Every structure is written in C-alpha cells, then in structure tokens.
Amino acid sequence: MDHTLDATLDPIWDTVDRLNTWLDENRTLPAQQEVLLRILKLSEEVGEVAQAVVGATGQNPRKGHTHTWRDVESELCDVVLTAMVALRTLTPDAPEVFAAHLRKVAARSLTLPTAHK
C-alpha cells in the first residue's frame, strides 16, 4: 500500500489536532454539545461558499459583484478544514478514518470505465 498521501497529510492532521485541542481548551459547553456544534458549523461554512459564489458571479442584482473566485477558494478551504476538525472531534483516529475512506472512494470511482464522449 502506498503511504505517500498519508505522509503528505501528516502535517495537516497535526494542525487539525492542535486546532481541536485549542477548541477543547476554550469550550464553554458540555463536550457532547460541542461535538454537535462543530458538525453543524459545516452548514455555516457551506453557506459562506454559496454566498461567495453568488457574489463572484454577481447574481444578486441588489449587491452586484461582492466576492472573487479567490474568496470562493478560501471558503471551500474553510469547509474542508471545518470537516476535518469535526471528524477529529468525533475520533482521535481521524487521519486513519479519512485515509481509509479516501482509498475506498478512489477504488470505487477511479476504477470505473470513463464515459464515452
């Protein structure tokens, strides 16, 4: 099994662990409630992606162009990071859980025959 991807993600997961610890140290609610709120935070972040896309395309006639595609990129990164922190909050084995799931999705998706054009 190729562990190149796992090794590449190690520093990322180290940062996710540090963020998770920081959030834990600063929580004001019971642990189980914090878990739920960290998962719900994803909805907020996805909404910010949608808002940025609308702003980047100027689809709100009242507001016009309020965002750039760089803003959309940044918001998508926030979604990914928020999901990683939420996963780490659920399990200390988040890196292994994520890697196993990524391998499963890749095996399922990347081995499919491509559609005829």
GROMACS .gro file of N, CA, C and O in nm:
model
  468
    1MET      N    1   0.084  -0.117   0.000
    1MET     CA    2   0.000   0.000   0.000
    1MET      C    3   0.089   0.124   0.000
    1MET      O    4   0.187   0.132   0.070
    2ASP      N    5   0.051   0.222  -0.083
    2ASP     CA    6   0.126   0.346  -0.094
    2ASP      C    7   0.087   0.442   0.018
    2ASP      O    8  -0.028   0.478   0.032
    3HIS      N    9   0.183   0.482   0.098
    3HIS     CA   10   0.156   0.571   0.210
    3HIS      C   11   0.200   0.715   0.181
    3HIS      O   12   0.208   0.796   0.271
    4THR      N   13   0.228   0.746   0.052
    4THR     CA   14   0.272   0.880   0.015
    4THR      C   15   0.168   0.984   0.054
    4THR      O   16   0.200   1.086   0.113
    5LEU      N   17   0.041   0.958   0.023
    5LEU     CA   18  -0.065   1.053   0.055
    5LEU      C   19  -0.077   1.069   0.206
    5LEU      O   20  -0.089   1.180   0.257
    6ASP      N   21  -0.072   0.957   0.278
    6ASP     CA   22  -0.081   0.963   0.424
    6ASP      C   23   0.030   1.052   0.481
    6ASP      O   24   0.006   1.134   0.569
    7ALA      N   25   0.153   1.036   0.430
    7ALA     CA   26   0.266   1.115   0.479
    7ALA      C   27   0.248   1.262   0.445
    7ALA      O   28   0.283   1.350   0.524
    8THR      N   29   0.190   1.290   0.328
    8THR     CA   30   0.165   1.429   0.289
    8THR      C   31   0.064   1.495   0.381
    8THR      O   32   0.075   1.613   0.411
    9LEU      N   33  -0.033   1.418   0.428
    9LEU     CA   34  -0.137   1.474   0.513
    9LEU      C   35  -0.097   1.483   0.660
    9LEU      O   36  -0.165   1.549   0.738
   10ASP      N   37   0.013   1.419   0.699
   10ASP     CA   38   0.055   1.420   0.840
   10ASP      C   39   0.064   1.561   0.899
   10ASP      O   40   0.009   1.587   1.006
   11PRO      N   41   0.133   1.657   0.833
   11PRO     CA   42   0.140   1.791   0.892
   11PRO      C   43   0.002   1.859   0.899
   11PRO      O   44  -0.024   1.936   0.990
   12ILE      N   45  -0.083   1.828   0.805
   12ILE     CA   46  -0.219   1.884   0.807
   12ILE      C   47  -0.294   1.831   0.928
   12ILE      O   48  -0.356   1.907   1.002
   13TRP      N   49  -0.287   1.700   0.950
   13TRP     CA   50  -0.356   1.642   1.065
   13TRP      C   51  -0.295   1.689   1.196
   13TRP      O   52  -0.367   1.705   1.296
   14ASP      N   53  -0.164   1.716   1.197
   14ASP     CA   54  -0.103   1.773   1.318
   14ASP      C   55  -0.167   1.908   1.350
   14ASP      O   56  -0.198   1.938   1.466
   15THR      N   57  -0.188   1.990   1.249
   15THR     CA   58  -0.253   2.120   1.268
   15THR      C   59  -0.397   2.103   1.311
   15THR      O   60  -0.445   2.173   1.400
   16VAL      N   61  -0.468   2.008   1.249
   16VAL     CA   62  -0.607   1.980   1.288
   16VAL      C   63  -0.612   1.938   1.435
   16VAL      O   64  -0.699   1.983   1.510
   17ASP      N   65  -0.519   1.854   1.477
   17ASP     CA   66  -0.513   1.814   1.619
   17ASP      C   67  -0.493   1.935   1.710
   17ASP      O   68  -0.557   1.946   1.815
   18ARG      N   69  -0.404   2.025   1.670
   18ARG     CA   70  -0.379   2.143   1.752
   18ARG      C   71  -0.502   2.233   1.758
   18ARG      O   72  -0.535   2.286   1.864
   19LEU      N   73  -0.571   2.247   1.645
   19LEU     CA   74  -0.694   2.327   1.644
   19LEU      C   75  -0.801   2.262   1.732
   19LEU      O   76  -0.872   2.331   1.807
   20ASN      N   77  -0.813   2.132   1.724
   20ASN     CA   78  -0.910   2.059   1.805
   20ASN      C   79  -0.880   2.077   1.954
   20ASN      O   80  -0.971   2.102   2.034
   21THR      N   81  -0.753   2.067   1.990
   21THR     CA   82  -0.713   2.087   2.130
   21THR      C   83  -0.744   2.229   2.175
   21THR      O   84  -0.798   2.250   2.285
   22TRP      N   85  -0.714   2.326   2.090
   22TRP     CA   86  -0.742   2.466   2.123
   22TRP      C   87  -0.892   2.487   2.145
   22TRP      O   88  -0.933   2.552   2.242
   23LEU      N   89  -0.974   2.430   2.056
   23LEU     CA   90  -1.120   2.441   2.073
   23LEU      C   91  -1.164   2.374   2.204
   23LEU      O   92  -1.248   2.428   2.277
   24ASP      N   93  -1.110   2.256   2.231
   24ASP     CA   94  -1.145   2.186   2.356
   24ASP      C   95  -1.108   2.268   2.479
   24ASP      O   96  -1.184   2.274   2.575
   25GLU      N   97  -0.992   2.329   2.475
   25GLU     CA   98  -0.946   2.408   2.590
   25GLU      C   99  -1.030   2.534   2.611
   25GLU      O  100  -1.031   2.589   2.720
   26ASN      N  101  -1.098   2.579   2.507
   26ASN     CA  102  -1.175   2.702   2.515
   26ASN      C  103  -1.326   2.680   2.507
   26ASN      O  104  -1.400   2.775   2.488
   27ARG      N  105  -1.367   2.557   2.525
   27ARG     CA  106  -1.511   2.530   2.514
   27ARG      C  107  -1.584   2.578   2.639
   27ARG      O  108  -1.528   2.579   2.748
   28THR      N  109  -1.707   2.616   2.616
   28THR     CA  110  -1.791   2.665   2.726
   28THR      C  111  -1.913   2.577   2.746
   28THR      O  112  -1.990   2.600   2.839
   29LEU      N  113  -1.930   2.479   2.661
   29LEU     CA  114  -2.046   2.391   2.666
   29LEU      C  115  -2.002   2.249   2.698
   29LEU      O  116  -1.883   2.215   2.684
   30PRO      N  117  -2.094   2.163   2.736
   30PRO     CA  118  -2.060   2.022   2.757
   30PRO      C  119  -2.000   1.961   2.629
   30PRO      O  120  -2.035   2.002   2.518
   31ALA      N  121  -1.913   1.864   2.647
   31ALA     CA  122  -1.840   1.805   2.535
   31ALA      C  123  -1.932   1.755   2.424
   31ALA      O  124  -1.905   1.778   2.305
   32GLN      N  125  -2.040   1.684   2.458
   32GLN     CA  126  -2.128   1.631   2.355
   32GLN      C  127  -2.195   1.742   2.273
   32GLN      O  128  -2.212   1.730   2.153
   33GLN      N  129  -2.227   1.850   2.339
   33GLN     CA  130  -2.287   1.964   2.269
   33GLN      C  131  -2.184   2.028   2.175
   33GLN      O  132  -2.217   2.070   2.065
   34GLU      N  133  -2.061   2.036   2.219
   34GLU     CA  134  -1.953   2.090   2.134
   34GLU      C  135  -1.936   2.006   2.008
   34GLU      O  136  -1.916   2.059   1.901
   35VAL      N  137  -1.944   1.874   2.023
   35VAL     CA  138  -1.933   1.785   1.907
   35VAL      C  139  -2.040   1.820   1.806
   35VAL      O  140  -2.012   1.836   1.686
   36LEU      N  141  -2.163   1.830   1.852
   36LEU     CA  142  -2.274   1.861   1.761
   36LEU      C  143  -2.255   1.997   1.695
   36LEU      O  144  -2.279   2.011   1.574
   37LEU      N  145  -2.212   2.095   1.770
   37LEU     CA  146  -2.194   2.228   1.714
   37LEU      C  147  -2.080   2.232   1.612
   37LEU      O  148  -2.088   2.306   1.514
   38ARG      N  149  -1.977   2.154   1.635
   38ARG     CA  150  -1.866   2.151   1.537
   38ARG      C  151  -1.913   2.088   1.407
   38ARG      O  152  -1.868   2.128   1.299
   39ILE      N  153  -2.002   1.992   1.416
   39ILE     CA  154  -2.058   1.932   1.294
   39ILE      C  155  -2.152   2.032   1.226
   39ILE      O  156  -2.147   2.050   1.104
   40LEU      N  157  -2.236   2.098   1.303
   40LEU     CA  158  -2.327   2.197   1.247
   40LEU      C  159  -2.252   2.315   1.185
   40LEU      O  160  -2.303   2.380   1.092
   41LYS      N  161  -2.134   2.344   1.234
   41LYS     CA  162  -2.053   2.453   1.179
   41LYS      C  163  -2.030   2.434   1.029
   41LYS      O  164  -2.016   2.531   0.955
   42LEU      N  165  -2.032   2.309   0.985
   42LEU     CA  166  -2.017   2.282   0.841
   42LEU      C  167  -2.125   2.350   0.760
   42LEU      O  168  -2.099   2.403   0.651
   43SER      N  169  -2.248   2.349   0.809
   43SER     CA  170  -2.359   2.413   0.737
   43SER      C  171  -2.331   2.562   0.720
   43SER      O  172  -2.356   2.620   0.614
   44GLU      N  173  -2.282   2.624   0.824
   44GLU     CA  174  -2.249   2.766   0.816
   44GLU      C  175  -2.142   2.791   0.710
   44GLU      O  176  -2.153   2.882   0.628
   45GLU      N  177  -2.038   2.708   0.711
   45GLU     CA  178  -1.929   2.726   0.615
   45GLU      C  179  -1.974   2.701   0.472
   45GLU      O  180  -1.934   2.773   0.380
   46VAL      N  181  -2.059   2.602   0.450
   46VAL     CA  182  -2.111   2.576   0.316
   46VAL      C  183  -2.195   2.694   0.269
   46VAL      O  184  -2.190   2.734   0.152
   47GLY      N  185  -2.272   2.753   0.360
   47GLY     CA  186  -2.349   2.872   0.326
   47GLY      C  187  -2.259   2.986   0.283
   47GLY      O  188  -2.294   3.063   0.192
   48GLU      N  189  -2.144   2.998   0.346
   48GLU     CA  190  -2.049   3.103   0.308
   48GLU      C  191  -1.991   3.077   0.169
   48GLU      O  192  -1.964   3.172   0.094
   49VAL      N  193  -1.974   2.950   0.132
   49VAL     CA  194  -1.931   2.917  -0.004
   49VAL      C  195  -2.037   2.964  -0.103
   49VAL      O  196  -2.007   3.028  -0.204
   50ALA      N  197  -2.163   2.931  -0.074
   50ALA     CA  198  -2.272   2.971  -0.163
   50ALA      C  199  -2.277   3.123  -0.176
   50ALA      O  200  -2.294   3.177  -0.287
   51GLN      N  201  -2.264   3.192  -0.065
   51GLN     CA  202  -2.266   3.339  -0.068
   51GLN      C  203  -2.151   3.393  -0.154
   51GLN      O  204  -2.170   3.487  -0.231
   52ALA      N  205  -2.035   3.333  -0.142
   52ALA     CA  206  -1.920   3.377  -0.220
   52ALA      C  207  -1.941   3.351  -0.369
   52ALA      O  208  -1.904   3.434  -0.454
   53VAL      N  209  -2.000   3.237  -0.404
   53VAL     CA  210  -2.027   3.206  -0.545
   53VAL      C  211  -2.126   3.307  -0.602
   53VAL      O  212  -2.108   3.358  -0.713
   54VAL      N  213  -2.233   3.333  -0.527
   54VAL     CA  214  -2.331   3.432  -0.571
   54VAL      C  215  -2.262   3.568  -0.590
   54VAL      O  216  -2.284   3.636  -0.690
   55GLY      N  217  -2.176   3.603  -0.496
   55GLY     CA  218  -2.105   3.730  -0.506
   55GLY      C  219  -2.003   3.734  -0.619
   55GLY      O  220  -1.984   3.837  -0.683
   56ALA      N  221  -1.939   3.623  -0.645
   56ALA     CA  222  -1.839   3.617  -0.752
   56ALA      C  223  -1.904   3.622  -0.890
   56ALA      O  224  -1.844   3.673  -0.985
   57THR      N  225  -2.025   3.572  -0.899
   57THR     CA  226  -2.096   3.573  -1.028
   57THR      C  227  -2.188   3.693  -1.043
   57THR      O  228  -2.247   3.713  -1.149
   58GLY      N  229  -2.201   3.772  -0.937
   58GLY     CA  230  -2.285   3.891  -0.942
   58GLY      C  231  -2.433   3.860  -0.955
   58GLY      O  232  -2.509   3.937  -1.014
   59GLN      N  233  -2.477   3.747  -0.902
   59GLN     CA  234  -2.614   3.702  -0.922
   59GLN      C  235  -2.716   3.770  -0.832
   59GLN      O  236  -2.835   3.747  -0.848
   60ASN      N  237  -2.673   3.853  -0.740
   60ASN     CA  238  -2.767   3.931  -0.660
   60ASN      C  239  -2.767   4.071  -0.720
   60ASN      O  240  -2.674   4.149  -0.700
   61PRO      N  241  -2.875   4.107  -0.794
   61PRO     CA  242  -2.877   4.238  -0.862
   61PRO      C  243  -2.864   4.355  -0.765
   61PRO      O  244  -2.812   4.461  -0.801
   62ARG      N  245  -2.909   4.338  -0.644
   62ARG     CA  246  -2.900   4.447  -0.546
   62ARG      C  247  -2.756   4.470  -0.502
   62ARG      O  248  -2.715   4.582  -0.477
   63LYS      N  249  -2.678   4.362  -0.493
   63LYS     CA  250  -2.541   4.374  -0.441
   63LYS      C  251  -2.435   4.374  -0.550
   63LYS      O  252  -2.326   4.426  -0.531
   64GLY      N  253  -2.461   4.309  -0.663
   64GLY     CA  254  -2.361   4.300  -0.769
   64GLY      C  255  -2.248   4.205  -0.733
   64GLY      O  256  -2.266   4.109  -0.658
   65HIS      N  257  -2.129   4.236  -0.784
   65HIS     CA  258  -2.011   4.152  -0.759
   65HIS      C  259  -1.950   4.191  -0.624
   65HIS      O  260  -1.894   4.298  -0.610
   66THR      N  261  -1.963   4.100  -0.528
   66THR     CA  262  -1.914   4.128  -0.392
   66THR      C  263  -1.799   4.038  -0.351
   66THR      O  264  -1.738   4.059  -0.246
   67HIS      N  265  -1.771   3.935  -0.429
   67HIS     CA  266  -1.666   3.838  -0.397
   67HIS      C  267  -1.586   3.806  -0.522
   67HIS      O  268  -1.629   3.834  -0.634
   68THR      N  269  -1.471   3.746  -0.502
   68THR     CA  270  -1.388   3.697  -0.611
   68THR      C  271  -1.385   3.544  -0.606
   68THR      O  272  -1.427   3.483  -0.507
   69TRP      N  273  -1.330   3.484  -0.710
   69TRP     CA  274  -1.315   3.338  -0.708
   69TRP      C  275  -1.211   3.297  -0.604
   69TRP      O  276  -1.216   3.187  -0.552
   70ARG      N  277  -1.120   3.384  -0.570
   70ARG     CA  278  -1.026   3.357  -0.460
   70ARG      C  279  -1.102   3.346  -0.328
   70ARG      O  280  -1.067   3.267  -0.242
   71ASP      N  281  -1.206   3.430  -0.313
   71ASP     CA  282  -1.290   3.420  -0.193
   71ASP      C  283  -1.359   3.285  -0.188
   71ASP      O  284  -1.370   3.224  -0.081
   72VAL      N  285  -1.404   3.237  -0.303
   72VAL     CA  286  -1.469   3.105  -0.309
   72VAL      C  287  -1.369   2.997  -0.269
   72VAL      O  288  -1.400   2.908  -0.189
   73GLU      N  289  -1.247   3.006  -0.320
   73GLU     CA  290  -1.142   2.910  -0.282
   73GLU      C  291  -1.121   2.910  -0.132
   73GLU      O  292  -1.112   2.804  -0.069
   74SER      N  293  -1.112   3.027  -0.075
   74SER     CA  294  -1.090   3.039   0.069
   74SER      C  295  -1.204   2.978   0.148
   74SER      O  296  -1.182   2.905   0.247
   75GLU      N  297  -1.326   3.004   0.105
   75GLU     CA  298  -1.442   2.948   0.174
   75GLU      C  299  -1.446   2.796   0.161
   75GLU      O  300  -1.484   2.725   0.256
   76LEU      N  301  -1.407   2.743   0.045
   76LEU     CA  302  -1.401   2.597   0.029
   76LEU      C  303  -1.297   2.538   0.122
   76LEU      O  304  -1.319   2.431   0.182
   77CYS      N  305  -1.184   2.606   0.138
   77CYS     CA  306  -1.083   2.560   0.234
   77CYS      C  307  -1.138   2.558   0.375
   77CYS      O  308  -1.111   2.465   0.452
   78ASP      N  309  -1.220   2.659   0.409
   78ASP     CA  310  -1.282   2.661   0.541
   78ASP      C  311  -1.373   2.541   0.561
   78ASP      O  312  -1.377   2.483   0.669
   79VAL      N  313  -1.444   2.502   0.454
   79VAL     CA  314  -1.532   2.383   0.463
   79VAL      C  315  -1.449   2.259   0.490
   79VAL      O  316  -1.481   2.179   0.579
   80VAL      N  317  -1.342   2.241   0.414
   80VAL     CA  318  -1.256   2.124   0.430
   80VAL      C  319  -1.198   2.120   0.571
   80VAL      O  320  -1.202   2.016   0.640
   81LEU      N  321  -1.143   2.231   0.616
   81LEU     CA  322  -1.082   2.236   0.749
   81LEU      C  323  -1.185   2.213   0.859
   81LEU      O  324  -1.160   2.138   0.954
   82THR      N  325  -1.302   2.272   0.845
   82THR     CA  326  -1.409   2.252   0.944
   82THR      C  327  -1.450   2.106   0.949
   82THR      O  328  -1.473   2.051   1.058
   83ALA      N  329  -1.458   2.042   0.834
   83ALA     CA  330  -1.493   1.899   0.830
   83ALA      C  331  -1.385   1.815   0.896
   83ALA      O  332  -1.415   1.721   0.971
   84MET      N  333  -1.261   1.849   0.872
   84MET     CA  334  -1.151   1.774   0.933
   84MET      C  335  -1.153   1.789   1.085
   84MET      O  336  -1.133   1.691   1.158
   85VAL      N  337  -1.177   1.910   1.133
   85VAL     CA  338  -1.184   1.932   1.278
   85VAL      C  339  -1.303   1.857   1.337
   85VAL      O  340  -1.292   1.794   1.442
   86ALA      N  341  -1.416   1.860   1.267
   86ALA     CA  342  -1.534   1.787   1.316
   86ALA      C  343  -1.506   1.637   1.323
   86ALA      O  344  -1.541   1.571   1.421
   87LEU      N  345  -1.440   1.584   1.220
   87LEU     CA  346  -1.405   1.442   1.221
   87LEU      C  347  -1.310   1.411   1.335
   87LEU      O  348  -1.328   1.313   1.408
   88ARG      N  349  -1.211   1.497   1.355
   88ARG     CA  350  -1.115   1.477   1.465
   88ARG      C  351  -1.184   1.486   1.601
   88ARG      O  352  -1.148   1.418   1.695
   89THR      N  353  -1.286   1.570   1.610
   89THR     CA  354  -1.362   1.582   1.734
   89THR      C  355  -1.436   1.452   1.764
   89THR      O  356  -1.447   1.412   1.880
   90LEU      N  357  -1.481   1.385   1.660
   90LEU     CA  358  -1.553   1.258   1.678
   90LEU      C  359  -1.461   1.142   1.712
   90LEU      O  360  -1.499   1.052   1.786
   91THR      N  361  -1.339   1.145   1.657
   91THR     CA  362  -1.249   1.031   1.679
   91THR      C  363  -1.103   1.074   1.675
   91THR      O  364  -1.063   1.151   1.587
   92PRO      N  365  -1.023   1.024   1.768
   92PRO     CA  366  -0.879   1.051   1.762
   92PRO      C  367  -0.814   0.980   1.644
   92PRO      O  368  -0.701   1.011   1.607
   93ASP      N  369  -0.886   0.886   1.584
   93ASP     CA  370  -0.835   0.812   1.468
   93ASP      C  371  -0.873   0.879   1.337
   93ASP      O  372  -0.877   0.814   1.232
   94ALA      N  373  -0.902   1.009   1.339
   94ALA     CA  374  -0.949   1.080   1.220
   94ALA      C  375  -0.857   1.062   1.098
   94ALA      O  376  -0.907   1.036   0.989
   95PRO      N  377  -0.724   1.070   1.113
   95PRO     CA  378  -0.640   1.052   0.994
   95PRO      C  379  -0.658   0.915   0.930
   95PRO      O  380  -0.666   0.904   0.807
   96GLU      N  381  -0.667   0.812   1.012
   96GLU     CA  382  -0.685   0.677   0.959
   96GLU      C  383  -0.825   0.659   0.899
   96GLU      O  384  -0.840   0.597   0.794
   97VAL      N  385  -0.925   0.715   0.965
   97VAL     CA  386  -1.062   0.706   0.914
   97VAL      C  387  -1.071   0.776   0.779
   97VAL      O  388  -1.127   0.722   0.683
   98PHE      N  389  -1.013   0.895   0.771
   98PHE     CA  390  -1.016   0.970   0.645
   98PHE      C  391  -0.940   0.897   0.535
   98PHE      O  392  -0.989   0.885   0.422
   99ALA      N  393  -0.821   0.849   0.566
   99ALA     CA  394  -0.739   0.779   0.465
   99ALA      C  395  -0.810   0.654   0.414
   99ALA      O  396  -0.811   0.628   0.294
  100ALA      N  397  -0.871   0.578   0.504
  100ALA     CA  398  -0.944   0.457   0.462
  100ALA      C  399  -1.062   0.494   0.374
  100ALA      O  400  -1.088   0.428   0.273
  101HIS      N  401  -1.133   0.600   0.410
  101HIS     CA  402  -1.248   0.641   0.330
  101HIS      C  403  -1.203   0.692   0.193
  101HIS      O  404  -1.264   0.660   0.091
  102LEU      N  405  -1.094   0.769   0.191
  102LEU     CA  406  -1.041   0.818   0.064
  102LEU      C  407  -1.000   0.703  -0.027
  102LEU      O  408  -1.030   0.703  -0.147
  103ARG      N  409  -0.934   0.602   0.030
  103ARG     CA  410  -0.895   0.485  -0.050
  103ARG      C  411  -1.019   0.415  -0.106
  103ARG      O  412  -1.021   0.373  -0.221
  104LYS      N  413  -1.125   0.402  -0.024
  104LYS     CA  414  -1.247   0.337  -0.067
  104LYS      C  415  -1.313   0.414  -0.182
  104LYS      O  416  -1.352   0.356  -0.283
  105VAL      N  417  -1.321   0.545  -0.168
  105VAL     CA  418  -1.382   0.628  -0.273
  105VAL      C  419  -1.299   0.622  -0.400
  105VAL      O  420  -1.352   0.609  -0.510
  106ALA      N  421  -1.167   0.630  -0.385
  106ALA     CA  422  -1.079   0.623  -0.502
  106ALA      C  423  -1.092   0.489  -0.573
  106ALA      O  424  -1.101   0.484  -0.696
  107ALA      N  425  -1.095   0.381  -0.496
  107ALA     CA  426  -1.108   0.248  -0.558
  107ALA      C  427  -1.241   0.235  -0.632
  107ALA      O  428  -1.247   0.179  -0.741
  108ARG      N  429  -1.345   0.290  -0.572
  108ARG     CA  430  -1.477   0.282  -0.633
  108ARG      C  431  -1.487   0.373  -0.755
  108ARG      O  432  -1.542   0.334  -0.858
  109SER      N  433  -1.434   0.491  -0.747
  109SER     CA  434  -1.454   0.591  -0.851
  109SER      C  435  -1.348   0.589  -0.960
  109SER      O  436  -1.380   0.606  -1.078
  110LEU      N  437  -1.224   0.570  -0.923
  110LEU     CA  438  -1.116   0.581  -1.021
  110LEU      C  439  -1.096   0.453  -1.101
  110LEU      O  440  -1.021   0.454  -1.198
  111THR      N  441  -1.162   0.347  -1.063
  111THR     CA  442  -1.151   0.223  -1.140
  111THR      C  443  -1.268   0.204  -1.234
  111THR      O  444  -1.273   0.108  -1.309
  112LEU      N  445  -1.364   0.299  -1.231
  112LEU     CA  446  -1.478   0.289  -1.321
  112LEU      C  447  -1.436   0.325  -1.462
  112LEU      O  448  -1.354   0.414  -1.482
  113PRO      N  449  -1.494   0.258  -1.563
  113PRO     CA  450  -1.462   0.297  -1.701
  113PRO      C  451  -1.514   0.439  -1.727
  113PRO      O  452  -1.619   0.477  -1.675
  114THR      N  453  -1.438   0.516  -1.803
  114THR     CA  454  -1.483   0.651  -1.833
  114THR      C  455  -1.596   0.647  -1.933
  114THR      O  456  -1.604   0.558  -2.018
  115ALA      N  457  -1.684   0.744  -1.926
  115ALA     CA  458  -1.797   0.752  -2.018
  115ALA      C  459  -1.747   0.788  -2.157
  115ALA      O  460  -1.649   0.860  -2.172
  116HIS      N  461  -1.816   0.737  -2.257
  116HIS     CA  462  -1.780   0.769  -2.395
  116HIS      C  463  -1.821   0.911  -2.427
  116HIS      O  464  -1.929   0.955  -2.392
  117LYS      N  465  -1.733   0.982  -2.493
  117LYS     CA  466  -1.764   1.122  -2.529
  117LYS      C  467  -1.827   1.130  -2.664
  117LYS      O  468  -1.809   1.058  -2.751
   0.00000   0.00000   0.00000
